Short mmCIF file of C-alpha atoms in Angstrom, two decimals:
data_model
loop_
_atom_site.label_atom_id
_atom_site.label_comp_id
_atom_site.label_asym_id
_atom_site.label_seq_id
_atom_site.Cartn_x
_atom_site.Cartn_y
_atom_site.Cartn_z
CA MET A 1485 92.56 101.58 115.34
CA THR A 1486 93.14 99.48 112.23
CA GLU A 1487 92.19 101.24 109.00
CA PHE A 1488 92.11 99.96 105.44
CA SER A 1489 92.92 101.28 101.98
CA ALA A 1490 90.99 100.02 98.96
CA ASN A 1491 93.20 99.06 96.04
CA LEU A 1492 91.12 100.14 93.06
CA GLY A 1493 93.20 98.08 90.68
CA PHE A 1494 91.19 95.08 91.91
CA LEU A 1495 88.17 96.51 93.76
CA TRP A 1496 85.14 98.08 92.05
CA THR A 1497 86.71 97.56 88.64
CA ASP A 1498 83.23 97.80 87.09
CA LEU A 1499 83.13 101.49 88.03
CA SER A 1500 85.09 104.48 86.81
CA LEU A 1501 87.93 105.39 89.15
CA PRO A 1502 86.13 108.48 90.51
CA ASP A 1503 83.04 106.37 91.25
CA ALA A 1504 85.21 103.64 92.77
CA ILE A 1505 86.69 106.24 95.14
CA ARG A 1506 83.14 107.19 96.18
CA ALA A 1507 82.24 103.52 96.67
CA ALA A 1508 85.30 103.01 98.89
CA LYS A 1509 84.22 105.95 101.04
CA ARG A 1510 80.69 104.58 101.40
CA ARG A 1511 81.98 101.19 102.52
CA GLY A 1512 84.22 102.55 105.25
CA PHE A 1513 87.70 102.58 103.72
CA ALA A 1514 90.08 105.20 105.07
CA ALA A 1515 92.12 105.60 101.87
CA VAL A 1516 92.51 104.37 98.31
CA GLU A 1517 95.40 103.28 96.11
CA MET A 1518 95.63 102.56 92.39
CA HIS A 1519 97.68 100.61 89.88
CA TRP A 1520 97.77 102.56 86.61
CA PRO A 1521 95.23 105.40 86.68
CA TYR A 1522 96.73 107.41 83.84
CA ALA A 1523 93.80 107.03 81.41
CA THR A 1524 91.64 109.00 83.87
CA PRO A 1525 92.40 112.74 83.97
CA ALA A 1526 94.13 113.64 87.19
CA ALA A 1527 91.63 116.45 87.79
CA GLU A 1528 88.78 113.91 87.96
CA ILE A 1529 90.66 111.81 90.50
CA LYS A 1530 91.51 114.88 92.57
CA ALA A 1531 87.88 116.03 92.54
CA ALA A 1532 86.65 112.66 93.82
CA LEU A 1533 89.35 112.58 96.50
CA ASP A 1534 88.44 116.09 97.63
CA GLU A 1535 84.74 115.20 97.66
CA THR A 1536 85.25 112.09 99.81
CA GLY A 1537 88.17 113.28 101.90
CA LEU A 1538 90.08 110.06 101.15
CA PRO A 1539 93.85 110.22 100.63
CA LEU A 1540 95.42 108.52 97.62
CA LEU A 1541 98.21 106.42 99.09
CA GLY A 1542 99.98 105.41 95.91
CA ILE A 1543 100.16 104.66 92.21
CA ASN A 1544 102.48 102.51 90.04
CA THR A 1545 104.83 103.42 87.24
CA VAL A 1546 103.59 102.01 83.94
CA ARG A 1547 104.25 98.41 82.95
CA GLY A 1548 105.66 99.19 79.50
CA ASP A 1549 104.85 97.21 76.37
CA ASP A 1550 102.49 94.23 76.25
CA GLY A 1551 103.79 91.45 78.47
CA GLU A 1552 106.11 93.73 80.44
CA ASN A 1553 105.86 94.46 84.14
CA GLY A 1554 107.84 97.65 84.60
CA LEU A 1555 110.89 99.22 83.01
CA CYS A 1556 113.26 100.31 85.71
CA ALA A 1557 115.62 97.31 85.81
CA LEU A 1558 115.72 96.90 82.02
CA VAL A 1559 119.16 97.65 80.61
CA GLY A 1560 118.87 99.75 77.46
CA ARG A 1561 115.47 101.15 78.45
CA GLU A 1562 116.75 103.83 80.81
CA GLU A 1563 115.17 106.77 79.00
CA GLU A 1564 111.77 105.07 78.93
CA ALA A 1565 112.16 104.22 82.59
CA LYS A 1566 112.92 107.81 83.52
CA ALA A 1567 109.96 108.98 81.44
CA SER A 1568 107.69 106.55 83.32
CA ILE A 1569 108.97 107.89 86.63
CA GLU A 1570 108.43 111.49 85.53
CA GLN A 1571 104.90 110.62 84.37
CA ALA A 1572 104.11 109.08 87.76
CA ILE A 1573 105.54 112.08 89.62
CA ARG A 1574 103.41 114.50 87.61
CA TYR A 1575 100.27 112.45 88.18
CA ALA A 1576 101.03 112.05 91.88
CA ASN A 1577 101.56 115.77 92.32
CA GLU A 1578 98.34 116.58 90.44
CA THR A 1579 96.24 114.15 92.47
CA GLY A 1580 97.97 114.43 95.83
CA ALA A 1581 99.17 110.81 95.82
CA ARG A 1582 101.67 110.14 98.57
CA ALA A 1583 103.80 107.37 97.04
CA ILE A 1584 104.95 105.86 93.76
CA HIS A 1585 105.65 102.16 93.31
CA VAL A 1586 108.57 102.01 90.87
CA MET A 1587 108.19 98.74 88.96
CA ALA A 1588 111.39 96.88 88.10
CA GLY A 1589 110.28 94.57 85.30
CA PHE A 1590 111.49 91.18 84.10
CA ALA A 1591 115.29 91.04 84.32
CA ASP A 1592 118.19 89.52 86.22
CA GLY A 1593 121.90 89.91 86.74
CA GLU A 1594 124.29 92.58 87.95
CA GLN A 1595 123.63 94.99 85.09
CA ALA A 1596 119.91 94.92 85.82
CA HIS A 1597 120.69 95.51 89.49
CA GLN A 1598 122.78 98.59 88.74
CA CYS A 1599 120.16 99.86 86.31
CA PHE A 1600 117.46 99.55 88.95
CA VAL A 1601 119.60 101.25 91.59
CA GLU A 1602 120.33 104.21 89.33
CA ASN A 1603 116.69 104.59 88.29
CA LEU A 1604 115.63 104.47 91.93
CA ARG A 1605 118.12 107.20 92.82
CA PHE A 1606 116.70 109.26 89.99
CA ALA A 1607 113.15 108.66 91.25
CA CYS A 1608 113.99 109.48 94.86
CA ASP A 1609 115.82 112.67 93.96
CA ALA A 1610 113.19 113.82 91.47
CA ALA A 1611 110.34 113.13 93.93
CA ALA A 1612 111.84 114.13 97.25
CA ASN A 1613 108.34 115.11 98.46
CA LEU A 1614 107.02 111.58 97.81
CA THR A 1615 107.72 108.10 99.09
CA ILE A 1616 109.21 105.76 96.48
CA LEU A 1617 108.23 102.12 96.98
CA ILE A 1618 109.69 98.88 95.67
CA GLU A 1619 107.78 95.60 95.93
CA PRO A 1620 109.03 92.01 95.69
CA LEU A 1621 106.65 89.94 93.53
CA ASN A 1622 106.21 86.18 93.78
CA HIS A 1623 107.53 83.73 91.21
CA HIS A 1624 104.12 82.18 90.46
CA ASP A 1625 102.30 85.38 89.47
CA ALA A 1626 105.35 87.19 88.06
CA PRO A 1627 108.00 84.64 87.02
CA GLY A 1628 111.23 86.39 86.11
CA TYR A 1629 110.44 89.63 87.94
CA PHE A 1630 113.69 91.25 89.02
CA LEU A 1631 112.76 91.95 92.64
CA ASN A 1632 111.75 88.70 94.30
CA SER A 1633 112.60 88.75 98.02
CA SER A 1634 112.39 91.05 101.01
CA SER A 1635 116.12 90.69 101.68
CA GLN A 1636 116.95 91.74 98.11
CA ALA A 1637 114.69 94.77 98.53
CA ALA A 1638 116.33 95.66 101.85
CA ASP A 1639 119.80 95.46 100.30
CA ILE A 1640 118.74 97.71 97.42
CA ILE A 1641 117.19 100.23 99.79
CA ALA A 1642 120.47 100.35 101.74
CA GLU A 1643 122.51 100.74 98.55
CA VAL A 1644 120.33 103.48 97.05
CA ASP A 1645 120.64 105.31 100.38
CA ARG A 1646 117.76 107.72 100.05
CA PRO A 1647 115.40 108.43 102.97
CA ASN A 1648 112.26 108.33 100.82
CA LEU A 1649 112.86 104.82 99.42
CA LYS A 1650 110.78 102.20 101.24
CA LEU A 1651 109.58 98.61 101.01
CA MET A 1652 106.08 97.73 99.86
CA PHE A 1653 105.43 94.73 102.11
CA ASP A 1654 102.77 92.70 100.30
CA CYS A 1655 101.75 89.87 102.61
CA TYR A 1656 100.35 87.87 99.69
CA HIS A 1657 103.58 87.88 97.69
CA LEU A 1658 105.87 87.42 100.68
CA GLN A 1659 103.86 84.55 102.16
CA ILE A 1660 104.21 82.67 98.88
CA MET A 1661 107.95 83.30 98.60
CA GLU A 1662 109.14 83.41 102.21
CA GLY A 1663 106.42 82.93 104.84
CA ASP A 1664 107.18 83.76 108.49
CA LEU A 1665 105.31 87.03 108.06
CA THR A 1666 105.32 88.28 111.64
CA ARG A 1667 109.09 87.95 112.00
CA ARG A 1668 109.63 89.59 108.61
CA LEU A 1669 107.37 92.47 109.59
CA THR A 1670 109.46 92.99 112.70
CA HIS A 1671 112.76 92.64 110.85
CA HIS A 1672 111.82 95.12 108.11
CA ARG A 1673 109.69 97.47 110.20
CA ASP A 1674 112.02 100.46 109.78
CA ILE A 1675 111.99 100.32 105.97
CA ILE A 1676 108.31 99.48 105.36
CA GLY A 1677 106.45 102.21 103.50
CA HIS A 1678 103.17 100.41 102.87
CA ILE A 1679 101.56 97.03 103.64
CA GLN A 1680 99.15 95.14 101.39
CA PHE A 1681 97.24 91.91 101.91
CA ALA A 1682 95.10 89.23 100.24
CA SER A 1683 94.37 85.57 100.86
CA VAL A 1684 96.93 82.95 99.90
CA PRO A 1685 96.91 81.20 97.50
CA GLU A 1686 93.74 82.60 95.88
CA ARG A 1687 94.54 86.34 96.19
CA ALA A 1688 90.92 86.71 97.21
CA GLU A 1689 89.17 87.97 100.36
CA PRO A 1690 91.63 87.92 103.25
CA ASP A 1691 89.41 85.83 105.54
CA LEU A 1692 90.05 82.88 103.22
CA GLY A 1693 93.19 80.84 102.68
CA GLU A 1694 96.22 80.00 104.79
CA VAL A 1695 97.16 83.35 106.37
CA ASN A 1696 95.56 84.33 109.69
CA TYR A 1697 95.08 88.04 109.12
CA THR A 1698 93.38 88.48 112.49
CA HIS A 1699 96.80 87.68 113.93
CA ILE A 1700 98.66 89.84 111.38
CA PHE A 1701 96.47 92.90 111.98
CA ALA A 1702 96.75 92.50 115.76
CA TYR A 1703 100.52 92.08 115.49
CA LEU A 1704 100.83 95.25 113.40
CA ALA A 1705 98.84 97.13 116.03
CA GLU A 1706 101.26 95.85 118.67
CA LEU A 1707 104.17 97.10 116.56
CA GLY A 1708 102.57 100.54 116.51
CA TYR A 1709 101.88 100.47 112.76
CA THR A 1710 98.94 102.83 112.21
CA ALA A 1711 98.88 103.58 108.47
CA PRO A 1712 95.97 102.16 106.44
CA LEU A 1713 96.56 98.58 105.24
CA GLY A 1714 96.08 98.00 101.53
CA ALA A 1715 93.31 95.58 100.53
CA GLU A 1716 94.70 94.35 97.21
CA TYR A 1717 92.56 91.29 96.52
CA LYS A 1718 90.30 89.97 93.78
CA PRO A 1719 86.78 89.24 95.06
CA LEU A 1720 85.91 85.61 94.32
CA SER A 1721 82.45 86.57 93.09
CA GLY A 1722 83.78 89.50 91.09
CA LYS A 1723 81.53 91.79 93.14
CA THR A 1724 83.35 94.00 95.63
CA ASP A 1725 80.35 95.04 97.71
CA GLY A 1726 79.55 91.44 98.61
CA SER A 1727 83.13 90.65 99.58
CA LEU A 1728 83.69 93.07 102.46
CA GLY A 1729 82.59 91.05 105.49
CA TRP A 1730 86.25 90.58 106.44
CA MET A 1731 86.47 94.27 107.41
CA GLN A 1732 84.72 93.38 110.65
CA SER A 1733 85.39 89.66 111.09
CA LEU A 1734 89.19 90.02 110.98
CA LEU A 1735 89.19 92.68 113.68
CA ALA A 1736 87.83 90.31 116.33
CA TYR A 1737 90.79 91.04 118.60
CA GLY A 1738 89.24 94.40 119.44
CA GLY A 1739 90.48 96.73 116.74
CA LYS A 1740 88.07 98.82 114.72
CA SER A 1741 87.78 99.60 111.05
CA ASN A 1742 87.31 103.19 110.00
#
């Protein structure tokens, strides 16, 4: 049975995070995930999660200063990076979040690579009870982002050599950069920690655009992937409730939403 997670960084952004969690429950989502929830007290998030019974699949480390997109591959910013990881671990433990997406930031070169590897080892060791995720971002939305391909992510995961480090496989980003999604899902299956999706190129409802998510969802079911899939899209109308028809239409192959 295919289940979905609502990414509250893009969905129900007109509501407080606790109310967005409740909205996700009402509309049939099996889980939620968040970008940067830190302005909301963890106790309020935990109360809404307990009330609805929804798990919190993951949160991100902070972006940093204005214009930044993570700190963990930035040479010279190691102490800030570690502080951002520690902040995320505390928040995850207080809310029951299962994973932390450690954001690399805008950087390149061997020094940035080594910096990212060391910060990831720190994160994995400090949060051995959590999954640590890394996510390649596409060069249109995040030009200059350090992590920009699934093969680069796989090499880093092998080098860090920690069992709780996994790949965030975002179909939207990887379709733009690499395509061939079904083969890449098969190739990286053993290191995937979470899967997200949105239409390409709009990053809108997944029943739009060039990717056939009916096929992708069916293929994931064939692979035996059963974790909730992350709906990380921006509703074209700006209204989440009116954008959810895809939850049934894309399961035409016989799967069921929650």
